[in-house]
Coordinates of C-alpha atoms in Angstrom, one line a residue:
Chain A
M636 CA -52.4 -37.8 -104.6
A637 CA -56.1 -36.8 -104.4
Y638 CA -57.4 -39.5 -102.0
L639 CA -61.0 -38.4 -102.3
D640 CA -60.9 -39.6 -105.9
L641 CA -60.5 -43.1 -104.6
T642 CA -63.1 -45.6 -103.3
I643 CA -63.8 -46.0 -99.6
H644 CA -61.8 -49.2 -99.5
E645 CA -58.8 -47.5 -101.1
I646 CA -59.0 -44.4 -98.9
H647 CA -59.1 -46.7 -95.9
E648 CA -55.9 -48.5 -96.9
A649 CA -54.2 -45.1 -97.3
L650 CA -55.4 -44.0 -93.9
V651 CA -54.2 -47.2 -92.2
A652 CA -50.9 -46.9 -94.0
G653 CA -50.5 -43.3 -92.7
K654 CA -50.4 -41.9 -96.3
T655 CA -53.2 -39.5 -95.4
T656 CA -55.2 -38.4 -92.4
P657 CA -58.8 -37.7 -91.5
R658 CA -57.8 -34.0 -91.2
E659 CA -56.4 -33.9 -94.7
L660 CA -59.5 -35.7 -96.1
A661 CA -62.0 -33.5 -94.3
A662 CA -60.2 -30.3 -95.3
E663 CA -60.1 -31.4 -99.0
A664 CA -63.7 -32.4 -98.9
I665 CA -64.8 -29.1 -97.4
K666 CA -62.6 -27.2 -100.0
R667 CA -64.3 -29.2 -102.8
A668 CA -67.7 -28.6 -101.3
C669 CA -67.1 -24.8 -101.2
E670 CA -66.1 -25.0 -104.9
D671 CA -69.2 -27.0 -105.8
Q672 CA -70.7 -25.8 -109.2
N673 CA -73.8 -28.0 -109.1
N674 CA -75.9 -26.4 -106.3
A675 CA -75.7 -29.6 -104.4
F676 CA -75.5 -28.3 -100.8
E677 CA -78.0 -27.1 -98.3
L678 CA -75.3 -26.8 -95.6
I679 CA -71.6 -27.2 -95.4
I680 CA -70.5 -28.4 -92.0
D681 CA -66.9 -27.1 -91.8
Q682 CA -65.8 -26.3 -88.3
D683 CA -67.4 -29.3 -86.5
A684 CA -66.2 -31.6 -89.2
M685 CA -62.7 -30.4 -88.9
A686 CA -62.8 -30.7 -85.1
I687 CA -64.0 -34.3 -85.4
A688 CA -61.3 -35.0 -88.0
E689 CA -58.6 -33.6 -85.8
S690 CA -59.7 -35.7 -82.9
L691 CA -59.2 -38.9 -84.8
A692 CA -55.6 -39.8 -84.1
E693 CA -55.0 -43.6 -84.2
P694 CA -56.3 -45.3 -87.4
E695 CA -58.7 -48.2 -86.9
P696 CA -57.8 -51.0 -89.4
D697 CA -61.0 -52.9 -88.7
N698 CA -63.2 -49.8 -89.1
L699 CA -63.6 -49.1 -92.8
L700 CA -65.4 -45.9 -92.2
W701 CA -62.9 -44.4 -89.8
G702 CA -62.2 -40.8 -90.9
I703 CA -64.1 -41.1 -94.1
P704 CA -66.0 -37.9 -95.1
Y705 CA -69.6 -38.2 -96.3
V706 CA -72.7 -36.2 -96.9
A707 CA -76.4 -36.8 -96.1
K708 CA -79.6 -35.8 -97.8
D709 CA -81.2 -32.9 -95.9
N710 CA -84.2 -35.0 -94.9
F711 CA -82.2 -36.9 -92.3
S712 CA -82.4 -35.4 -88.8
T713 CA -79.1 -34.1 -87.6
K714 CA -78.8 -32.8 -84.0
G715 CA -77.8 -29.2 -83.9
Y716 CA -77.8 -28.6 -87.7
P717 CA -80.6 -27.1 -89.7
T718 CA -82.6 -29.7 -91.6
T719 CA -85.1 -28.4 -94.2
A720 CA -85.8 -31.2 -96.7
S721 CA -85.2 -28.3 -99.1
S722 CA -88.6 -26.8 -98.2
N723 CA -89.3 -23.3 -97.0
S724 CA -91.8 -24.8 -94.6
L725 CA -88.9 -26.1 -92.6
N726 CA -86.6 -23.1 -92.8
G727 CA -84.8 -22.7 -89.5
Y728 CA -85.8 -26.1 -88.1
V729 CA -83.0 -27.6 -86.1
P730 CA -83.6 -31.2 -84.9
L731 CA -82.9 -32.2 -81.3
F732 CA -81.7 -35.7 -82.2
D733 CA -79.8 -37.6 -84.8
A734 CA -81.4 -40.0 -87.2
T735 CA -80.3 -43.6 -86.3
V736 CA -78.2 -43.8 -89.5
I737 CA -76.5 -40.6 -88.7
A738 CA -75.8 -41.8 -85.2
K739 CA -74.4 -45.1 -86.5
L740 CA -72.1 -43.4 -88.9
K741 CA -71.0 -41.0 -86.1
Q742 CA -70.2 -44.1 -83.9
R743 CA -68.2 -45.5 -86.8
K744 CA -66.3 -42.2 -86.9
A745 CA -67.3 -41.2 -90.4
I746 CA -67.3 -37.5 -90.8
L747 CA -70.4 -35.6 -91.9
I748 CA -69.4 -32.6 -94.0
G749 CA -72.7 -31.5 -95.6
K750 CA -76.4 -31.7 -95.8
M751 CA -77.6 -32.0 -99.4
A752 CA -80.3 -30.5 -101.6
L753 CA -83.2 -32.6 -102.6
D754 CA -86.5 -32.2 -104.4
E755 CA -88.7 -30.5 -101.9
L756 CA -89.7 -33.0 -99.1
A757 CA -88.2 -35.8 -101.4
M758 CA -91.4 -35.5 -103.5
G759 CA -89.9 -35.3 -107.0
G760 CA -87.5 -37.0 -109.4
T761 CA -85.8 -34.2 -111.2
G762 CA -83.6 -32.3 -108.7
T763 CA -85.3 -29.1 -109.7
T764 CA -87.8 -28.4 -107.0
G765 CA -85.7 -27.8 -103.8
H766 CA -86.0 -24.3 -102.3
R767 CA -82.5 -23.4 -103.4
G768 CA -83.2 -24.2 -107.0
T769 CA -81.9 -26.7 -109.5
T770 CA -79.2 -29.2 -108.7
Y771 CA -77.0 -30.0 -111.7
N772 CA -75.4 -33.2 -113.1
P773 CA -71.6 -33.0 -112.7
H774 CA -71.3 -35.0 -115.9
D775 CA -72.8 -32.1 -117.8
P776 CA -70.8 -28.9 -117.1
R777 CA -73.2 -26.9 -119.4
H778 CA -75.9 -27.5 -116.8
E779 CA -78.4 -28.5 -119.4
R780 CA -79.2 -32.0 -118.0
M781 CA -80.7 -33.1 -114.8
I782 CA -79.1 -35.4 -112.3
G783 CA -82.5 -36.8 -111.2
G784 CA -83.9 -36.9 -107.8
S785 CA -84.9 -36.7 -105.2
S786 CA -81.5 -37.4 -103.8
A787 CA -80.0 -34.9 -106.2
G788 CA -77.4 -33.2 -104.0
S789 CA -76.2 -36.5 -102.6
A790 CA -75.6 -38.0 -106.1
A791 CA -73.9 -34.8 -107.3
A792 CA -71.5 -34.7 -104.4
V793 CA -70.4 -38.4 -104.9
A794 CA -70.2 -38.0 -108.7
A795 CA -68.1 -34.9 -108.3
A796 CA -65.8 -36.8 -105.8
I797 CA -66.4 -34.3 -103.1
V798 CA -67.0 -37.3 -100.9
P799 CA -66.9 -41.1 -101.5
F800 CA -70.4 -41.8 -100.3
A801 CA -73.7 -40.2 -99.4
L802 CA -76.9 -41.1 -97.6
G803 CA -80.1 -40.8 -99.6
S804 CA -83.8 -41.9 -99.3
D805 CA -85.7 -43.8 -101.9
T806 CA -89.6 -43.8 -102.1
G807 CA -90.0 -44.4 -105.8
D808 CA -86.5 -44.5 -107.2
S809 CA -84.9 -41.5 -105.5
V810 CA -81.5 -43.1 -104.9
R811 CA -81.4 -45.5 -107.8
K812 CA -82.6 -43.1 -110.6
P813 CA -80.0 -40.4 -109.9
A814 CA -77.3 -43.1 -109.5
G815 CA -78.0 -44.2 -113.0
Y816 CA -77.8 -40.6 -114.4
A817 CA -74.6 -39.9 -112.4
G818 CA -72.7 -43.1 -113.0
L819 CA -72.9 -44.2 -109.4
V820 CA -73.9 -47.3 -107.5
G821 CA -77.3 -46.6 -105.9
Y822 CA -78.5 -49.1 -103.4
K823 CA -81.5 -49.6 -101.2
P824 CA -81.8 -52.8 -99.3
S825 CA -85.0 -54.4 -98.2
W826 CA -87.8 -52.4 -96.5
G827 CA -87.1 -52.6 -92.8
R828 CA -83.4 -53.5 -93.2
I829 CA -82.3 -49.9 -92.3
S830 CA -83.9 -47.9 -89.6
R831 CA -85.9 -44.9 -90.8
Y832 CA -86.0 -43.2 -87.4
G833 CA -85.2 -39.6 -87.9
L834 CA -85.8 -39.7 -91.7
F835 CA -88.6 -37.3 -92.6
A836 CA -91.4 -39.5 -93.8
F837 CA -92.7 -39.1 -97.3
A838 CA -94.7 -42.3 -97.9
P839 CA -93.8 -44.7 -95.1
S840 CA -95.1 -47.8 -96.9
L841 CA -92.6 -47.1 -99.7
D842 CA -89.8 -45.1 -98.0
H843 CA -86.3 -46.7 -97.8
V844 CA -83.0 -45.4 -96.6
G845 CA -80.4 -45.9 -99.4
V846 CA -76.8 -45.1 -100.2
L847 CA -74.8 -43.7 -103.1
A848 CA -71.2 -44.7 -103.7
R849 CA -68.7 -45.3 -106.5
S850 CA -68.3 -49.0 -106.1
V851 CA -70.6 -52.0 -105.3
S852 CA -68.3 -53.1 -102.5
D853 CA -68.4 -49.6 -101.0
A854 CA -72.2 -49.4 -101.1
A855 CA -72.5 -52.9 -99.5
A856 CA -70.1 -51.8 -96.8
I857 CA -72.0 -48.7 -95.9
V858 CA -75.3 -50.6 -95.7
E859 CA -73.6 -53.2 -93.5
A860 CA -72.6 -50.4 -91.2
I861 CA -76.0 -48.7 -91.0
A862 CA -78.4 -51.7 -91.2
G863 CA -79.9 -53.6 -88.3
H864 CA -82.9 -53.7 -86.1
D865 CA -83.7 -50.4 -84.3
D866 CA -86.2 -50.3 -81.4
L867 CA -87.0 -46.7 -82.4
D868 CA -88.4 -47.7 -85.7
A869 CA -91.5 -49.9 -85.4
T870 CA -91.1 -51.1 -89.0
S871 CA -87.5 -52.1 -88.5
A872 CA -87.0 -55.8 -89.4
M873 CA -86.0 -58.3 -86.8
I874 CA -84.1 -60.4 -89.4
A875 CA -80.3 -60.6 -88.8
N876 CA -78.1 -58.2 -90.7
P877 CA -76.0 -60.1 -93.2
K878 CA -72.2 -59.7 -92.9
G879 CA -69.4 -60.0 -95.3
L880 CA -71.2 -58.8 -98.4
P881 CA -68.5 -56.3 -99.5
Q882 CA -66.1 -59.2 -99.6
L883 CA -68.2 -61.3 -102.0
E884 CA -66.6 -62.4 -105.2
G885 CA -69.3 -61.8 -107.8
D886 CA -69.8 -65.4 -108.5
V887 CA -73.0 -65.8 -110.4
R888 CA -72.7 -69.5 -111.4
G889 CA -76.1 -71.1 -111.2
L890 CA -78.0 -67.8 -110.4
R891 CA -81.3 -67.7 -112.2
V892 CA -81.8 -64.2 -113.6
A893 CA -85.2 -63.0 -114.9
V894 CA -85.3 -60.2 -117.5
I895 CA -88.8 -58.7 -117.7
G896 CA -89.4 -58.7 -121.5
E897 CA -92.1 -56.0 -121.4
I898 CA -89.8 -53.6 -119.6
V899 CA -86.7 -54.3 -121.8
N900 CA -88.9 -54.0 -124.9
S901 CA -90.4 -50.7 -123.9
P902 CA -88.6 -47.7 -125.6
H903 CA -85.0 -47.4 -124.7
H904 CA -82.1 -45.8 -126.5
P905 CA -80.4 -48.4 -128.8
I906 CA -77.0 -47.9 -127.1
I907 CA -78.5 -48.7 -123.7
K908 CA -80.3 -51.8 -125.1
S909 CA -77.2 -53.0 -126.8
K910 CA -75.0 -52.6 -123.8
F911 CA -77.7 -54.2 -121.6
E912 CA -77.7 -57.3 -123.9
E913 CA -73.9 -57.4 -123.8
I914 CA -74.0 -57.5 -120.0
L915 CA -76.6 -60.3 -120.0
K916 CA -74.3 -62.3 -122.4
G917 CA -71.4 -61.7 -120.0
L918 CA -73.5 -63.0 -117.1
T919 CA -74.5 -66.0 -119.0
E920 CA -70.9 -66.7 -119.9
A921 CA -70.0 -66.4 -116.2
G922 CA -72.5 -69.1 -115.4
A923 CA -75.8 -67.4 -114.7
V924 CA -79.0 -68.7 -116.3
V925 CA -80.6 -65.6 -117.9
E926 CA -84.2 -66.0 -119.0
R927 CA -86.9 -63.7 -120.4
V928 CA -90.0 -63.6 -118.4
H929 CA -93.4 -61.9 -118.9
M930 CA -95.3 -59.6 -116.7
R931 CA -98.9 -58.6 -117.5
R932 CA -99.1 -55.3 -119.4
D933 CA -102.1 -54.1 -117.5
L934 CA -100.0 -54.3 -114.3
L935 CA -97.0 -52.5 -115.8
D936 CA -99.2 -49.7 -117.3
A937 CA -100.5 -49.0 -113.8
I938 CA -97.1 -48.8 -112.0
Y939 CA -96.9 -45.0 -112.1
P940 CA -100.6 -44.1 -111.3
I941 CA -100.5 -46.5 -108.4
Y942 CA -97.3 -44.9 -107.1
I943 CA -98.5 -41.3 -107.5
T944 CA -101.8 -42.1 -105.8
I945 CA -100.3 -44.0 -102.8
S946 CA -97.4 -41.7 -102.3
C947 CA -99.4 -38.5 -102.5
A948 CA -102.0 -39.8 -100.2
E949 CA -99.5 -41.0 -97.6
A950 CA -97.6 -37.7 -97.9
T951 CA -100.7 -35.6 -97.4
S952 CA -101.2 -37.4 -94.1
N953 CA -97.6 -37.4 -93.0
D954 CA -96.9 -33.8 -93.7
A955 CA -99.9 -32.5 -91.8
N956 CA -97.5 -31.7 -89.0
L957 CA -95.9 -29.0 -91.2
D958 CA -98.2 -26.3 -89.8
G959 CA -95.9 -23.5 -88.7
I960 CA -96.8 -24.0 -85.1
K961 CA -94.3 -26.4 -83.6
F962 CA -91.5 -25.6 -86.1
G963 CA -91.0 -23.9 -89.4
P964 CA -91.8 -20.3 -90.3
S965 CA -94.7 -19.0 -88.3
F966 CA -97.7 -16.9 -89.5
W967 CA -100.2 -15.5 -87.1
G968 CA -103.9 -15.5 -87.6
D969 CA -107.2 -15.0 -85.8
T970 CA -107.6 -18.7 -85.5
Y971 CA -105.2 -21.7 -85.5
E972 CA -106.7 -22.8 -88.8
Q973 CA -105.8 -19.4 -90.3
A974 CA -102.2 -19.6 -88.9
M975 CA -101.8 -23.1 -90.3
L976 CA -103.3 -22.2 -93.6
K977 CA -100.9 -19.3 -94.0
A978 CA -97.9 -21.3 -93.0
R979 CA -98.7 -24.2 -95.3
T980 CA -99.8 -22.0 -98.3
N981 CA -96.6 -19.9 -98.0
G982 CA -94.3 -22.7 -97.0
F983 CA -94.8 -25.1 -99.8
S984 CA -93.9 -24.6 -103.5
E985 CA -96.7 -24.9 -106.0
L986 CA -95.6 -28.4 -107.1
I987 CA -95.8 -29.7 -103.5
K988 CA -99.2 -28.1 -103.0
R989 CA -100.4 -29.8 -106.1
R990 CA -99.1 -33.2 -104.9
F991 CA -100.8 -32.7 -101.5
I992 CA -104.1 -31.8 -103.1
I993 CA -103.9 -34.9 -105.3
G994 CA -103.4 -36.9 -102.1
S995 CA -106.2 -35.1 -100.3
F996 CA -108.5 -35.7 -103.3
A997 CA -107.6 -39.4 -103.4
L998 CA -108.4 -39.7 -99.7
M999 CA -111.8 -37.8 -99.7
R1000 CA -114.6 -40.1 -98.7
E1001 CA -116.3 -39.9 -102.1
N1002 CA -113.1 -40.9 -103.9
R1003 CA -111.2 -43.1 -101.5
D1004 CA -112.4 -46.5 -102.7
M1005 CA -112.2 -45.6 -106.3
L1006 CA -108.7 -44.1 -106.1
F1007 CA -106.6 -44.8 -103.0
V1008 CA -107.9 -48.2 -102.1
R1009 CA -107.9 -49.3 -105.7
A1010 CA -104.2 -48.2 -106.0
Q1011 CA -103.4 -50.3 -102.9
K1012 CA -105.2 -53.3 -104.6
G1013 CA -103.2 -52.8 -107.7
R1014 CA -100.0 -52.7 -105.7
R1015 CA -100.9 -56.1 -104.2
L1016 CA -101.4 -57.6 -107.7
I1017 CA -98.1 -56.2 -108.9
V1018 CA -96.3 -57.5 -105.8
E1019 CA -97.9 -60.9 -106.3
A1020 CA -96.7 -60.9 -110.0
L1021 CA -93.2 -60.1 -108.8
N1022 CA -93.2 -62.9 -106.2
E1023 CA -94.4 -65.3 -108.9
I1024 CA -91.2 -64.5 -110.8
Y1025 CA -89.1 -65.0 -107.7
K1026 CA -90.5 -68.5 -107.3
T1027 CA -88.3 -69.6 -110.2
H1028 CA -85.6 -66.9 -110.4
D1029 CA -83.2 -65.3 -107.9
L1030 CA -83.0 -61.9 -109.5
I1031 CA -84.7 -59.5 -111.8
I1032 CA -82.3 -57.4 -114.0
V1033 CA -83.5 -54.5 -116.2
P1034 CA -82.1 -51.2 -117.5
A1035 CA -82.4 -48.5 -114.9
A1036 CA -83.8 -45.8 -117.3
P1037 CA -84.6 -45.6 -120.9
N1038 CA -82.0 -43.0 -121.7
V1039 CA -79.1 -40.9 -120.2
A1040 CA -79.9 -37.9 -118.0
P1041 CA -82.7 -35.9 -119.8
R1042 CA -82.3 -32.2 -120.6
F1043 CA -84.3 -29.9 -118.4
V1044 CA -86.2 -28.7 -121.5
D1045 CA -87.1 -32.2 -122.6
G1046 CA -90.8 -32.9 -122.1
S1047 CA -92.4 -36.3 -121.8
D1048 CA -95.8 -37.7 -122.7
K1049 CA -97.2 -38.8 -119.4
L1050 CA -99.4 -41.4 -121.0
S1051 CA -96.6 -43.0 -123.1
E1052 CA -95.1 -46.4 -122.7
E1053 CA -91.7 -44.8 -122.2
Y1054 CA -93.0 -42.7 -119.3
L1055 CA -95.4 -45.2 -117.7
I1056 CA -93.0 -48.3 -117.9
A1057 CA -89.4 -47.6 -119.0
D1058 CA -89.1 -44.4 -116.8
N1059 CA -90.8 -45.5 -113.7
H1060 CA -90.5 -49.3 -113.2
L1061 CA -87.9 -49.0 -110.4
V1062 CA -90.7 -48.3 -108.0
L1063 CA -91.5 -52.0 -108.2
G1064 CA -88.7 -52.5 -105.6
N1065 CA -90.6 -50.0 -103.3
F1066 CA -94.0 -51.7 -103.8
A1067 CA -92.5 -55.0 -102.8
G1068 CA -89.8 -53.7 -100.4
L1069 CA -87.1 -55.6 -102.3
P1070 CA -83.3 -55.0 -102.2
S1071 CA -82.4 -53.1 -105.4
M1072 CA -79.2 -51.7 -106.7
T1073 CA -78.4 -49.6 -109.8
V1074 CA -74.9 -50.1 -111.3
P1075 CA -73.3 -48.1 -114.1
I1076 CA -72.9 -50.1 -117.3
G1077 CA -71.9 -47.6 -120.0
L1078 CA -71.5 -44.0 -121.3
K1079 CA -73.3 -42.3 -124.2
D1080 CA -71.6 -39.1 -125.3
G1081 CA -69.8 -39.0 -121.9
L1082 CA -73.1 -39.4 -120.0
P1083 CA -73.5 -42.5 -117.8
F1084 CA -76.4 -45.1 -117.8
G1085 CA -77.0 -48.1 -115.7
L1086 CA -78.9 -51.2 -115.0
N1087 CA -80.8 -52.4 -112.0
V1088 CA -80.5 -55.6 -110.0
M1089 CA -83.4 -56.6 -107.7
G1090 CA -83.6 -59.6 -105.5
R1091 CA -86.0 -61.3 -103.1
A1092 CA -86.7 -59.5 -99.8
F1093 CA -83.8 -59.8 -97.3
E1094 CA -81.6 -61.7 -99.8
E1095 CA -79.2 -58.8 -100.2
A1096 CA -76.2 -61.1 -100.7
T1097 CA -77.6 -62.3 -104.1
V1098 CA -78.1 -58.7 -105.3
V1099 CA -74.6 -57.6 -104.2
N1100 CA -73.0 -60.6 -105.7
A1101 CA -74.7 -60.1 -109.1
A1102 CA -73.9 -56.3 -109.0
L1103 CA -70.2 -57.1 -108.4
A1104 CA -70.3 -59.4 -111.4
V1105 CA -71.8 -56.6 -113.5
E1106 CA -69.2 -54.2 -112.2
R1107 CA -66.4 -56.6 -113.2
L1108 CA -67.8 -57.0 -116.7
T1109 CA -68.0 -53.3 -117.3
G1110 CA -64.9 -52.1 -115.4
L1111 CA -66.9 -49.0 -114.5
K1112 CA -65.8 -48.8 -110.9
N1113 CA -65.2 -45.4 -109.2
L1114 CA -66.6 -43.4 -112.1
R1115 CA -66.3 -39.7 -111.4
A1116 CA -67.0 -36.5 -113.3
E1117 CA -63.8 -34.5 -113.4
G1118 CA -64.3 -31.2 -115.1
G1119 CA -67.4 -32.7 -116.6
V1120 CA -65.5 -35.6 -118.1
A1121 CA -66.3 -39.1 -116.9
R1122 CA -63.2 -40.9 -115.6
Chain P
M229 CA -114.7 -40.4 -112.8
D230 CA -116.4 -37.2 -113.6
K231 CA -114.5 -34.2 -114.9
I232 CA -112.6 -32.3 -112.2
T233 CA -113.8 -28.8 -111.4
I234 CA -111.9 -26.1 -109.6
S235 CA -114.4 -26.2 -106.8
M236 CA -113.6 -29.9 -106.2
L237 CA -109.9 -29.1 -106.0
K238 CA -110.6 -26.2 -103.6
K239 CA -112.5 -28.6 -101.4
A240 CA -109.6 -31.0 -101.4
A241 CA -107.2 -28.2 -100.6
K242 CA -109.3 -26.8 -97.8
A243 CA -109.4 -30.2 -96.2
I244 CA -105.7 -30.1 -95.6
L245 CA -105.4 -26.4 -94.9
L246 CA -103.9 -25.2 -98.1
D247 CA -104.7 -22.7 -100.7
M248 CA -103.4 -21.7 -104.1
S249 CA -103.8 -18.9 -106.6
A250 CA -106.5 -19.1 -109.4
S251 CA -103.8 -19.8 -112.0
E252 CA -102.3 -22.5 -109.8
Y253 CA -105.7 -24.2 -109.6
E254 CA -106.0 -24.0 -113.4
V255 CA -102.6 -25.8 -113.8
L256 CA -103.7 -28.4 -111.3
A257 CA -107.0 -29.0 -113.1
Q258 CA -105.1 -29.6 -116.3
E259 CA -102.8 -32.0 -114.5
F260 CA -105.8 -33.8 -113.2
D261 CA -107.0 -34.4 -116.8
I262 CA -103.9 -36.5 -117.4
L263 CA -103.9 -37.9 -113.9
L264 CA -107.4 -39.3 -114.1
R265 CA -106.6 -41.0 -117.4
Q266 CA -103.6 -42.5 -115.7
M267 CA -105.8 -43.6 -112.8
D268 CA -108.1 -45.3 -115.3
L269 CA -105.2 -47.6 -116.0
I270 CA -105.5 -48.9 -112.4
G271 CA -109.2 -49.7 -113.1
N272 CA -108.1 -51.6 -116.2
I273 CA -106.2 -54.1 -114.2
K274 CA -107.9 -57.5 -114.5
G275 CA -109.2 -58.7 -111.1
I276 CA -108.6 -55.3 -109.4
D277 CA -111.8 -55.3 -107.5
D278 CA -111.5 -58.8 -106.1
T279 CA -108.2 -58.0 -104.4
V280 CA -107.3 -57.1 -100.8
P281 CA -105.5 -53.7 -100.5
M282 CA -101.8 -53.8 -99.7
T283 CA -100.8 -51.3 -97.1
F284 CA -97.2 -52.4 -96.6
P285 CA -94.7 -54.4 -98.7
F286 CA -95.0 -57.5 -96.5
E287 CA -96.0 -58.5 -93.0
A288 CA -93.6 -57.0 -90.5
A289 CA -94.7 -58.6 -87.3
T290 CA -93.5 -56.8 -84.2
S291 CA -94.2 -59.1 -81.3
W292 CA -91.6 -57.5 -79.0
M293 CA -92.0 -54.7 -76.6
R294 CA -89.6 -51.9 -75.9
P295 CA -88.1 -51.9 -72.5
D296 CA -89.8 -49.3 -70.3
E297 CA -86.8 -47.3 -69.5
P298 CA -87.2 -43.7 -68.6
V299 CA -85.4 -41.3 -70.9
P300 CA -84.7 -37.7 -69.8
P301 CA -86.9 -35.3 -71.9
E302 CA -85.3 -32.7 -74.1
P303 CA -85.1 -29.3 -72.4
A304 CA -88.1 -27.2 -73.1
S305 CA -85.9 -24.3 -74.1
D306 CA -84.4 -26.4 -76.9
I307 CA -87.8 -27.5 -78.1
L308 CA -89.1 -24.0 -78.1
K309 CA -86.3 -22.7 -80.2
N310 CA -88.0 -24.3 -83.2
A311 CA -91.4 -22.7 -82.5
G312 CA -92.2 -19.3 -84.0
T313 CA -94.2 -17.9 -81.2
T314 CA -93.7 -18.8 -77.5
L315 CA -95.0 -17.5 -74.2
A316 CA -93.1 -18.5 -71.0
D317 CA -92.2 -22.1 -71.6
Q318 CA -95.1 -22.9 -74.0
I319 CA -95.8 -22.6 -77.7
K320 CA -98.3 -19.8 -78.2
V321 CA -101.2 -20.3 -80.6
P322 CA -104.2 -18.3 -81.5
K323 CA -107.1 -18.6 -79.1
V324 CA -109.0 -21.9 -79.9
V325 CA -111.9 -21.6 -77.4
G326 CA -113.7 -18.2 -77.2

């Protein structure tokens, strides 16, 4: 039996029952990683992973992650292993410490078998801009459709059942968007719930650690393992980490669910709209109170421009340390400015340079109030509008994306309602730091699509419970792409 | 906002020690045409100028202090492995002061 095709909870049962071993699992995961057809990996960690697997002798029934192989996006610091964030500017960089989440998973005896490709420096949503080229969607063996990003490799590895879970990061929708395109559960809890120590910063006011898995319960269990206050992260929350979420029953009786009408009514494929309405009906029959609510159109239209302005500006500042002096490929010059200019000009791809220049432009003295500060003001108004909805409702549920994974050749009108609202609304969860989970709800021509559940800050239990109810309604648990066919 | 010129973009690039080719600046200028129209949408928000900027999702008060425990530093040799040019146990950079 191919145990890697199972969920974490099922693999754990097999490990405890002695039906398989960490060694067998790690060997199979590494074999599958070596056979990967989707350009998902930055690095395969084979020898060390096997050594750790072989050292795990006695199963730990109370430790769900004991001996479970996993992968991490290549923007998490891993001691002793190259970590590039898929950018040439970091080629050869080897961190001297583990990110807190990597250390926690090591402590739980999960086995890291690979570092995964991403959009360069996590600044993209297509999985096409990493320095190793495009990452493909395992559900499309013709390699015509994107998996989304920026946690592209992480999503591809879980969808292809190379591993049962992966770490990702989410600044706009970088875990939850690819989860939707890959038929996975993509989950980021509240801002501050999981330590970001050792995660390469993109836009710290928006950055979250997130996870990708093939069931709601698995995703909740991983978050339970890696969440909690961390003295090493000054933005880490002091609020107690909730326990027992993976064991919730999906009971939605009495839950008040808001559906933002303007988002649902923006352009979506009819199959997605129809399936979404079917799920809402199912939740209503299960006892939830589902209601349409309104959000001001002027706020929704501004979601993407606010995101691009804030994220590019913060990134411009954060990534000033990528200068080719302390780490990364080095270029000499007559002055230190020349050395840095050469390193940065040669180290970043054109897209990233454009993003940095957008950020720099928004931060220039003459533009700052009109662009950056105004975007921060718009963010506040949007967050206030969301909080108004949460005064009367426990959750907001909306489709995760307007369509299935787009083709690489598909263009989009960057001023259209579809682009500005339907394609980019998941960043609402980053603006407000809310727990947010994407769950698969259907397939169109074999390609998955999902919906998103978003709750109040630090009320993860409500989100997990509702997501479990959705999973039960669809039966789409442990969805995998086997030979390009969703199973 | 006024129309974006290549020289404005070069100024923004220079401020963060970056450069691009002429054709790359052209592409960026075209992107800015759309971007500024998107940014106009922020200006269209009712009440935008009467609002306080939001810098983080919510207040995350940290009234605690870390214990002042000494931690052994990483060996200089390990740190220097990531630097391109080194001299003795230091990172070598071009001369800053003449």
